[in-house]
PDB file of C-alpha atoms and ligand atoms in Angstrom:
ATOM      1  CA  MET F   1      -0.229  -0.471   0.117  1.00 88.00           C
ATOM      2  CA  THR F   2       1.106   3.669  -0.724  1.00 94.00           C
ATOM      3  CA  SER F   3       1.128   6.529   1.393  1.00 97.00           C
ATOM      4  CA  ILE F   4       1.817  10.099   0.509  1.00 97.00           C
ATOM      5  CA  ARG F   5       1.038  13.058   2.950  1.00 97.00           C
ATOM      6  CA  VAL F   6      -1.071  16.134   2.160  1.00 97.00           C
ATOM      7  CA  LEU F   7       0.422  18.755   3.900  1.00 96.00           C
ATOM      8  CA  GLY F   8       2.785  16.071   6.510  1.00 96.00           C
ATOM      9  CA  VAL F   9      -0.081  13.766   7.262  1.00 97.00           C
ATOM     10  CA  ARG F  10      -0.442  10.801   5.705  1.00 97.00           C
ATOM     11  CA  VAL F  11      -3.108   9.575   3.294  1.00 98.00           C
ATOM     12  CA  ASP F  12      -2.906   5.975   1.713  1.00 98.00           C
ATOM     13  CA  ALA F  13      -3.220   5.319  -1.856  1.00 98.00           C
ATOM     14  CA  VAL F  14      -6.509   2.936  -1.716  1.00 97.00           C
ATOM     15  CA  ASP F  15      -9.771   3.085  -3.821  1.00 96.00           C
ATOM     16  CA  PRO F  16     -13.129   1.583  -2.440  1.00 95.00           C
ATOM     17  CA  ASP F  17     -11.630  -2.132  -3.543  1.00 96.00           C
ATOM     18  CA  SER F  18      -7.793  -1.866  -2.135  1.00 96.00           C
ATOM     19  CA  ALA F  19      -9.422  -0.775   1.209  1.00 97.00           C
ATOM     20  CA  LEU F  20     -11.777  -3.408   1.572  1.00 98.00           C
ATOM     21  CA  ALA F  21      -9.241  -5.865   1.125  1.00 97.00           C
ATOM     22  CA  ARG F  22      -6.563  -3.448   3.453  1.00 98.00           C
ATOM     23  CA  ILE F  23      -9.452  -3.946   6.357  1.00 98.00           C
ATOM     24  CA  GLU F  24      -9.314  -7.734   5.758  1.00 97.00           C
ATOM     25  CA  GLU F  25      -6.686  -8.461   5.705  1.00 97.00           C
ATOM     26  CA  LEU F  26      -5.865  -6.465   9.403  1.00 98.00           C
ATOM     27  CA  VAL F  27      -9.362  -8.207  10.460  1.00 97.00           C
ATOM     28  CA  ALA F  28      -7.476 -11.842   9.334  1.00 95.00           C
ATOM     29  CA  GLY F  29      -4.174 -10.622  10.394  1.00 94.00           C
ATOM     30  CA  GLY F  30      -5.393 -10.254  14.257  1.00 86.00           C
ATOM     31  CA  GLY F  31      -3.740  -7.428  15.881  1.00 94.00           C
ATOM     32  CA  HIS F  32      -5.838  -4.635  17.117  1.00 97.00           C
ATOM     33  CA  HIS F  33      -5.333  -1.492  14.249  1.00 98.00           C
ATOM     34  CA  LEU F  34      -7.382   1.733  13.659  1.00 98.00           C
ATOM     35  CA  VAL F  35      -9.253   2.913  10.093  1.00 98.00           C
ATOM     36  CA  ALA F  36      -8.735   6.640  10.133  1.00 98.00           C
ATOM     37  CA  THR F  37     -11.110   8.633   6.859  1.00 98.00           C
ATOM     38  CA  VAL F  38      -8.594  11.179   6.566  1.00 98.00           C
ATOM     39  CA  ASN F  39      -9.982  15.099   5.229  1.00 96.00           C
ATOM     40  CA  PRO F  40      -9.000  19.065   5.505  1.00 96.00           C
ATOM     41  CA  GLU F  41     -10.375  19.466   8.957  1.00 96.00           C
ATOM     42  CA  PHE F  42      -8.296  16.261  10.363  1.00 97.00           C
ATOM     43  CA  ILE F  43      -6.027  17.178   8.286  1.00 97.00           C
ATOM     44  CA  MET F  44      -5.489  21.141   9.327  1.00 97.00           C
ATOM     45  CA  ARG F  45      -5.911  19.399  13.821  1.00 97.00           C
ATOM     46  CA  ALA F  46      -3.452  17.534  12.683  1.00 97.00           C
ATOM     47  CA  ARG F  47      -1.065  19.834  11.856  1.00 95.00           C
ATOM     48  CA  SER F  48      -1.765  21.940  15.279  1.00 94.00           C
ATOM     49  CA  ASP F  49      -2.224  17.920  17.782  1.00 96.00           C
ATOM     50  CA  PRO F  50       0.803  16.048  17.399  1.00 96.00           C
ATOM     51  CA  ALA F  51      -0.582  13.946  19.323  1.00 95.00           C
ATOM     52  CA  PHE F  52      -3.259  12.948  16.967  1.00 97.00           C
ATOM     53  CA  GLN F  53      -0.707  13.054  14.507  1.00 97.00           C
ATOM     54  CA  ALA F  54       0.972   9.819  15.406  1.00 97.00           C
ATOM     55  CA  VAL F  55      -2.391   8.438  16.092  1.00 98.00           C
ATOM     56  CA  LEU F  56      -3.073   8.587  12.722  1.00 98.00           C
ATOM     57  CA  ASP F  57       0.533   7.671  12.416  1.00 97.00           C
ATOM     58  CA  SER F  58       0.239   4.518  13.684  1.00 97.00           C
ATOM     59  CA  ALA F  59      -3.172   3.986  12.351  1.00 98.00           C
ATOM     60  CA  GLY F  60      -3.172   0.569  10.780  1.00 98.00           C
ATOM     61  CA  LEU F  61      -5.014   2.525   7.252  1.00 98.00           C
ATOM     62  CA  CYS F  62      -5.074   5.779   6.342  1.00 98.00           C
ATOM     63  CA  LEU F  63      -8.276   6.895   3.714  1.00 98.00           C
ATOM     64  CA  PRO F  64      -8.820   9.910   1.589  1.00 97.00           C
ATOM     65  CA  ASP F  65     -12.091  11.210   2.039  1.00 95.00           C
ATOM     66  CA  GLY F  66     -13.321  14.566   0.952  1.00 88.00           C
ATOM     67  CA  TRP F  67     -12.678  16.346  -2.558  1.00 91.00           C
ATOM     68  CA  GLY F  68     -10.106  18.868  -0.867  1.00 94.00           C
ATOM     69  CA  VAL F  69      -7.858  15.325  -0.005  1.00 97.00           C
ATOM     70  CA  ILE F  70      -8.200  14.562  -3.568  1.00 96.00           C
ATOM     71  CA  TRP F  71      -7.577  17.630  -4.415  1.00 96.00           C
ATOM     72  CA  ALA F  72      -4.392  18.330  -2.387  1.00 97.00           C
ATOM     73  CA  ALA F  73      -2.735  15.056  -3.728  1.00 97.00           C
ATOM     74  CA  ARG F  74      -2.829  15.515  -7.562  1.00 96.00           C
ATOM     75  CA  ARG F  75      -1.678  18.556  -6.350  1.00 95.00           C
ATOM     76  CA  GLN F  76       1.639  17.601  -5.290  1.00 93.00           C
ATOM     77  CA  GLY F  77       1.916  15.345  -8.484  1.00 94.00           C
ATOM     78  CA  ARG F  78       0.756  12.402  -5.941  1.00 94.00           C
ATOM     79  CA  PRO F  79      -2.462  11.937  -7.417  1.00 95.00           C
ATOM     80  CA  LEU F  80      -4.721   9.342  -5.642  1.00 97.00           C
ATOM     81  CA  PRO F  81      -6.949   6.586  -7.116  1.00 95.00           C
ATOM     82  CA  GLY F  82     -10.452   8.303  -5.503  1.00 91.00           C
ATOM     83  CA  ARG F  83     -12.243   9.693  -2.414  1.00 93.00           C
ATOM     84  CA  VAL F  84     -13.462   6.376   0.020  1.00 95.00           C
ATOM     85  CA  PRO F  85     -16.004   8.810   2.461  1.00 91.00           C
ATOM     86  CA  GLY F  86     -16.792   6.107   6.368  1.00 90.00           C
ATOM     87  CA  VAL F  87     -20.242   6.812   4.753  1.00 90.00           C
ATOM     88  CA  ASP F  88     -19.811   4.740   2.118  1.00 92.00           C
ATOM     89  CA  LEU F  89     -17.681   2.425   3.326  1.00 95.00           C
ATOM     90  CA  ILE F  90     -20.055   1.261   5.928  1.00 97.00           C
ATOM     91  CA  PRO F  91     -22.264  -0.939   3.225  1.00 97.00           C
ATOM     92  CA  PRO F  92     -19.831  -2.541   1.121  1.00 97.00           C
ATOM     93  CA  LEU F  93     -18.218  -2.960   4.652  1.00 98.00           C
ATOM     94  CA  ALA F  94     -21.307  -4.514   5.367  1.00 98.00           C
ATOM     95  CA  ALA F  95     -21.794  -7.063   2.808  1.00 98.00           C
ATOM     96  CA  ARG F  96     -18.265  -8.251   3.460  1.00 98.00           C
ATOM     97  CA  ALA F  97     -19.046  -8.300   7.272  1.00 98.00           C
ATOM     98  CA  ALA F  98     -22.645 -10.458   6.619  1.00 98.00           C
ATOM     99  CA  ARG F  99     -20.142 -12.920   3.597  1.00 97.00           C
ATOM    100  CA  LEU F 100     -17.566 -13.609   5.987  1.00 97.00           C
ATOM    101  CA  GLY F 101     -18.339 -13.660   9.129  1.00 97.00           C
ATOM    102  CA  TRP F 102     -17.236 -10.301  10.771  1.00 97.00           C
ATOM    103  CA  ARG F 103     -19.357  -9.174  14.084  1.00 98.00           C
ATOM    104  CA  LEU F 104     -19.710  -5.393  13.973  1.00 98.00           C
ATOM    105  CA  PHE F 105     -20.542  -3.444  17.447  1.00 98.00           C
ATOM    106  CA  LEU F 106     -21.655   0.418  17.335  1.00 98.00           C
ATOM    107  CA  LEU F 107     -20.551   3.323  19.388  1.00 98.00           C
ATOM    108  CA  GLY F 108     -21.580   6.260  19.592  1.00 98.00           C
ATOM    109  CA  ALA F 109     -24.035   8.940  18.164  1.00 98.00           C
ATOM    110  CA  ALA F 110     -27.126   9.936  20.582  1.00 98.00           C
ATOM    111  CA  PRO F 111     -28.069   7.015  22.769  1.00 98.00           C
ATOM    112  CA  GLY F 112     -30.797   5.182  20.506  1.00 98.00           C
ATOM    113  CA  VAL F 113     -29.366   6.378  17.169  1.00 98.00           C
ATOM    114  CA  ALA F 114     -27.400   3.037  17.386  1.00 98.00           C
ATOM    115  CA  GLU F 115     -29.648   1.741  16.987  1.00 98.00           C
ATOM    116  CA  ALA F 116     -31.403   2.011  14.450  1.00 98.00           C
ATOM    117  CA  ALA F 117     -28.355   2.650  11.871  1.00 98.00           C
ATOM    118  CA  ALA F 118     -27.929  -1.296  13.258  1.00 98.00           C
ATOM    119  CA  GLU F 119     -31.023  -1.952  12.155  1.00 98.00           C
ATOM    120  CA  ARG F 120     -30.766  -0.764   8.645  1.00 98.00           C
ATOM    121  CA  LEU F 121     -27.668  -2.368   8.291  1.00 98.00           C
ATOM    122  CA  ARG F 122     -29.008  -5.333   9.616  1.00 98.00           C
ATOM    123  CA  ALA F 123     -32.246  -5.389   7.231  1.00 98.00           C
ATOM    124  CA  ASP F 124     -30.467  -3.823   3.751  1.00 98.00           C
ATOM    125  CA  TYR F 125     -28.011  -6.969   5.524  1.00 98.00           C
ATOM    126  CA  PRO F 126     -29.491 -10.334   5.495  1.00 97.00           C
ATOM    127  CA  GLY F 127     -26.992 -12.500   8.108  1.00 97.00           C
ATOM    128  CA  LEU F 128     -24.722  -9.596   9.219  1.00 98.00           C
ATOM    129  CA  VAL F 129     -24.605  -9.722  13.037  1.00 98.00           C
ATOM    130  CA  ILE F 130     -23.677  -6.728  14.968  1.00 98.00           C
ATOM    131  CA  THR F 131     -23.140  -8.000  18.479  1.00 98.00           C
ATOM    132  CA  GLY F 132     -24.449  -4.422  20.298  1.00 98.00           C
ATOM    133  CA  CYS F 133     -24.815  -0.951  20.490  1.00 98.00           C
ATOM    134  CA  HIS F 134     -23.643   1.851  22.178  1.00 98.00           C
ATOM    135  CA  ALA F 135     -23.727   5.508  22.748  1.00 98.00           C
ATOM    136  CA  GLY F 136     -20.993   5.817  25.622  1.00 98.00           C
ATOM    137  CA  GLU F 137     -19.176   8.380  26.188  1.00 98.00           C
ATOM    138  CA  ALA F 138     -15.764  10.338  23.947  1.00 98.00           C
ATOM    139  CA  GLY F 139     -13.845  10.728  26.506  1.00 98.00           C
ATOM    140  CA  PRO F 140     -11.403   8.371  29.529  1.00 98.00           C
ATOM    141  CA  GLU F 141     -14.546   8.460  31.504  1.00 98.00           C
ATOM    142  CA  GLY F 142     -16.337   6.647  29.214  1.00 98.00           C
ATOM    143  CA  ASP F 143     -13.974   4.272  28.383  1.00 98.00           C
ATOM    144  CA  GLU F 144     -14.908   1.152  31.437  1.00 98.00           C
ATOM    145  CA  GLU F 145     -18.021   1.338  30.765  1.00 98.00           C
ATOM    146  CA  SER F 146     -17.809   0.377  27.352  1.00 98.00           C
ATOM    147  CA  LEU F 147     -15.276  -1.957  26.971  1.00 98.00           C
ATOM    148  CA  ARG F 148     -16.756  -3.657  29.022  1.00 98.00           C
ATOM    149  CA  ARG F 149     -20.120  -3.916  26.961  1.00 98.00           C
ATOM    150  CA  ILE F 150     -17.795  -4.661  23.528  1.00 98.00           C
ATOM    151  CA  ALA F 151     -16.042  -7.610  25.508  1.00 98.00           C
ATOM    152  CA  ALA F 152     -18.755  -8.682  26.573  1.00 98.00           C
ATOM    153  CA  ALA F 153     -20.874  -8.760  22.989  1.00 98.00           C
ATOM    154  CA  GLY F 154     -17.641 -10.098  21.025  1.00 98.00           C
ATOM    155  CA  ALA F 155     -16.916  -7.849  17.706  1.00 98.00           C
ATOM    156  CA  ASP F 156     -14.240  -8.195  14.800  1.00 98.00           C
ATOM    157  CA  ILE F 157     -14.219  -4.782  14.149  1.00 98.00           C
ATOM    158  CA  VAL F 158     -15.657  -1.629  15.522  1.00 98.00           C
ATOM    159  CA  LEU F 159     -17.721   1.608  14.156  1.00 98.00           C
ATOM    160  CA  VAL F 160     -16.697   4.289  16.756  1.00 98.00           C
ATOM    161  CA  ALA F 161     -19.073   7.148  15.806  1.00 98.00           C
ATOM    162  CA  TYR F 162     -18.218  10.079  18.368  1.00 98.00           C
ATOM    163  CA  GLY F 163     -15.712  13.024  14.932  1.00 96.00           C
ATOM    164  CA  ALA F 164     -12.656  13.393  14.835  1.00 96.00           C
ATOM    165  CA  PRO F 165     -10.670  13.593  16.836  1.00 97.00           C
ATOM    166  CA  ARG F 166     -12.494  12.088  20.230  1.00 98.00           C
ATOM    167  CA  GLN F 167     -12.805   8.865  17.595  1.00 98.00           C
ATOM    168  CA  GLU F 168      -9.492   8.515  17.198  1.00 98.00           C
ATOM    169  CA  LEU F 169      -8.333   8.857  20.148  1.00 98.00           C
ATOM    170  CA  TRP F 170     -10.997   6.506  21.790  1.00 98.00           C
ATOM    171  CA  ILE F 171     -10.216   3.781  19.146  1.00 98.00           C
ATOM    172  CA  ALA F 172      -5.557   4.776  20.055  1.00 98.00           C
ATOM    173  CA  ARG F 173      -6.465   5.078  23.398  1.00 98.00           C
ATOM    174  CA  ASN F 174      -8.308   1.784  24.222  1.00 98.00           C
ATOM    175  CA  LEU F 175      -7.427  -0.661  20.578  1.00 96.00           C
ATOM    176  CA  ALA F 176      -5.102  -2.595  22.921  1.00 96.00           C
ATOM    177  CA  ARG F 177      -7.491  -3.535  25.540  1.00 97.00           C
ATOM    178  CA  LEU F 178     -10.589  -4.182  22.586  1.00 97.00           C
ATOM    179  CA  PRO F 179     -11.644  -8.319  21.040  1.00 96.00           C
ATOM    180  CA  ALA F 180     -11.801  -5.964  18.049  1.00 96.00           C
ATOM    181  CA  ALA F 181      -8.958  -6.484  15.315  1.00 97.00           C
ATOM    182  CA  VAL F 182     -10.447  -2.740  13.674  1.00 98.00           C
ATOM    183  CA  GLY F 183     -12.125  -0.081  15.167  1.00 98.00           C
ATOM    184  CA  ILE F 184     -13.049   2.322  12.651  1.00 98.00           C
ATOM    185  CA  GLY F 185     -14.070   6.308  13.138  1.00 98.00           C
ATOM    186  CA  VAL F 186     -16.952   7.225  11.323  1.00 97.00           C
ATOM    187  CA  GLY F 187     -18.180  10.308  11.737  1.00 96.00           C
ATOM    188  CA  GLY F 188     -21.610  10.977  11.558  1.00 95.00           C
ATOM    189  CA  ALA F 189     -22.846   7.457   9.983  1.00 97.00           C
ATOM    190  CA  PHE F 190     -25.340   6.404  11.857  1.00 97.00           C
ATOM    191  CA  ASP F 191     -27.552  10.000  11.657  1.00 97.00           C
ATOM    192  CA  PHE F 192     -27.381   8.938   7.941  1.00 96.00           C
ATOM    193  CA  LEU F 193     -27.914   5.414   7.930  1.00 97.00           C
ATOM    194  CA  SER F 194     -30.405   5.716  10.471  1.00 97.00           C
ATOM    195  CA  GLY F 195     -32.613   8.741   8.618  1.00 96.00           C
ATOM    196  CA  ARG F 196     -31.835  11.116  11.355  1.00 95.00           C
ATOM    197  CA  VAL F 197     -29.502  13.320   9.501  1.00 95.00           C
ATOM    198  CA  ARG F 198     -30.279  13.319   5.091  1.00 94.00           C
ATOM    199  CA  ARG F 199     -27.901  12.780   2.973  1.00 94.00           C
ATOM    200  CA  ALA F 200     -27.038  15.272  -0.259  1.00 95.00           C
ATOM    201  CA  PRO F 201     -28.426  14.070  -2.979  1.00 95.00           C
ATOM    202  CA  GLY F 202     -26.094  12.336  -5.482  1.00 93.00           C
ATOM    203  CA  TRP F 203     -26.112  15.236  -7.989  1.00 95.00           C
ATOM    204  CA  MET F 204     -24.108  16.645  -5.631  1.00 94.00           C
ATOM    205  CA  ARG F 205     -22.309  14.681  -4.361  1.00 90.00           C
ATOM    206  CA  ARG F 206     -20.827  13.610  -7.715  1.00 89.00           C
ATOM    207  CA  LEU F 207     -20.173  17.418  -8.007  1.00 90.00           C
ATOM    208  CA  GLY F 208     -18.537  17.320  -4.072  1.00 85.00           C
ATOM    209  CA  LEU F 209     -20.324  19.563  -3.002  1.00 90.00           C
ATOM    210  CA  GLU F 210     -21.612  17.595   0.174  1.00 90.00           C
ATOM    211  CA  TRP F 211     -19.795  19.792   2.110  1.00 89.00           C
ATOM    212  CA  LEU F 212     -22.337  22.700   1.113  1.00 92.00           C
ATOM    213  CA  PHE F 213     -25.344  20.765   1.950  1.00 95.00           C
ATOM    214  CA  ARG F 214     -24.287  19.257   4.705  1.00 93.00           C
ATOM    215  CA  LEU F 215     -23.162  22.926   5.606  1.00 93.00           C
ATOM    216  CA  ALA F 216     -26.606  24.047   4.892  1.00 94.00           C
ATOM    217  CA  VAL F 217     -28.029  21.308   6.959  1.00 93.00           C
ATOM    218  CA  GLN F 218     -26.091  21.535  10.498  1.00 93.00           C
ATOM    219  CA  PRO F 219     -25.152  25.562  10.057  1.00 94.00           C
ATOM    220  CA  TRP F 220     -23.143  24.499  13.271  1.00 94.00           C
ATOM    221  CA  ARG F 221     -20.294  23.618  10.792  1.00 93.00           C
ATOM    222  CA  ALA F 222     -19.649  26.779  10.267  1.00 92.00           C
ATOM    223  CA  ARG F 223     -16.736  27.388  13.283  1.00 90.00           C
ATOM    224  CA  ARG F 224     -15.353  23.821  11.654  1.00 89.00           C
ATOM    225  CA  MET F 225     -15.469  24.227   8.487  1.00 89.00           C
ATOM    226  CA  ALA F 226     -13.251  27.900   9.030  1.00 91.00           C
ATOM    227  CA  VAL F 227     -10.424  25.980   8.692  1.00 93.00           C
ATOM    228  CA  LEU F 228     -11.056  24.914   4.942  1.00 93.00           C
ATOM    229  CA  PRO F 229      -9.684  27.591   3.090  1.00 94.00           C
ATOM    230  CA  ARG F 230      -6.443  28.182   4.830  1.00 95.00           C
ATOM    231  CA  PHE F 231      -5.882  24.460   4.217  1.00 97.00           C
ATOM    232  CA  ALA F 232      -6.831  24.973   0.470  1.00 96.00           C
ATOM    233  CA  LEU F 233      -4.712  28.674   0.874  1.00 96.00           C
ATOM    234  CA  GLU F 234      -1.818  26.349   2.743  1.00 96.00           C
ATOM    235  CA  VAL F 235      -2.322  23.448  -0.339  1.00 97.00           C
ATOM    236  CA  LEU F 236      -1.597  25.777  -3.195  1.00 96.00           C
ATOM    237  CA  ARG F 237       1.563  27.406  -1.521  1.00 94.00           C
ATOM    238  CA  THR F 238       3.511  24.264  -1.259  1.00 89.00           C
ATOM    239  CA  ARG F 239       5.847  23.010  -4.314  1.00 72.00           C
ATOM    240  CA  ALA F 240       4.132  19.940  -5.885  1.00 61.00           C
TER     241      ALA F 240
HETATM  242  N1  UDP Z 301     -21.113  12.448  19.549  1.00 56.48           N
HETATM  243  C1  UDP Z 301     -21.254  11.288  20.357  1.00 56.48           C
HETATM  244  N2  UDP Z 301     -20.606  12.208  21.556  1.00 56.48           N
HETATM  245  C2  UDP Z 301     -20.025  13.347  21.357  1.00 56.48           C
HETATM  246  C3  UDP Z 301     -19.477  13.805  19.806  1.00 56.48           C
HETATM  247  C4  UDP Z 301     -20.336  13.855  19.014  1.00 56.48           C
HETATM  248  O1  UDP Z 301     -21.416  10.882  20.302  1.00 56.48           O
HETATM  249  O2  UDP Z 301     -19.170  13.346  22.283  1.00 56.48           O
HETATM  250  C5  UDP Z 301     -21.215  12.032  17.494  1.00 56.48           C
HETATM  251  C6  UDP Z 301     -22.632  12.843  17.360  1.00 56.48           C
HETATM  252  O3  UDP Z 301     -23.685  12.608  17.168  1.00 56.48           O
HETATM  253  C7  UDP Z 301     -22.115  12.672  15.492  1.00 56.48           C
HETATM  254  C8  UDP Z 301     -21.202  11.558  16.002  1.00 56.48           C
HETATM  255  O4  UDP Z 301     -21.021  11.567  16.428  1.00 56.48           O
HETATM  256  O5  UDP Z 301     -23.034  10.911  15.300  1.00 56.48           O
HETATM  257  C9  UDP Z 301     -20.322  13.016  15.254  1.00 56.48           C
HETATM  258  O6  UDP Z 301     -20.285  13.204  14.375  1.00 56.48           O
HETATM  259  P1  UDP Z 301     -20.386  14.719  12.902  1.00 56.48           P
HETATM  260  O7  UDP Z 301     -21.356  15.222  11.698  1.00 56.48           O
HETATM  261  O8  UDP Z 301     -19.940  15.924  13.896  1.00 56.48           O
HETATM  262  O9  UDP Z 301     -18.884  14.205  11.911  1.00 56.48           O
HETATM  263  P2  UDP Z 301     -18.623  14.295  10.438  1.00 56.48           P
HETATM  264  O10 UDP Z 301     -19.195  13.019   9.840  1.00 56.48           O
HETATM  265  O11 UDP Z 301     -18.022  15.540  10.177  1.00 56.48           O
HETATM  266  O12 UDP Z 301     -16.391  13.841  10.614  1.00 56.48           O
END
């Protein structure tokens, strides 16, 4: 697997198929691995937060999420095969899990949301085993309770929805104590799967405008998105 650096932050050159193949390798190979979906907000955060940067460097897989990452890579002369947003990876991941018998555990999001997402996934992928759901707490105060529940339920893959960087920090902090081989930070994916939050229509996604739709639906994102112009400027300033 080839990795590139965008403003110093690791991104792996994978497409959806090779990303799934890599996850299969991580599950089969044993050990414990983080899978992160790296978008421009992650990159800006990692640049000012060495702990987060180190967590991404230690990951088993850093997926290229967001058009900004694809654009930056192209500008650097190291084009990536394409985007692999975490939310788009979940359906094929669930299909593979159903086929190969991987058990999933859904951690995070508001109370009840993971359960609704699980219901949807079970309906769409007959045979899929979701061993449990728990909203829990993103911070260390919730770790013992969450770990206890995951250990009791069992899991091969834990999907963690606390938003970045909390979900990646949760996984890094608790990885060694998980029964699962893989922990994936999935952001708002349970909100979409459960139908609580509407996803941008296909045409907007194809035009790379999903961020605009999310901003319109959830205006509080404006503060987080304020780093995006700086991301673009720093990429433009970097020589290819
Ligand atoms: N969340 C949570 N606990 C927290 C903070 C966030 O459960 O302390 C959940 C929130 O409900 C949402 C997800 O984490 O389901 C973060 O989604 P967001 O849309 O911010 O992530 P993105 O997709 O933008 O990375």
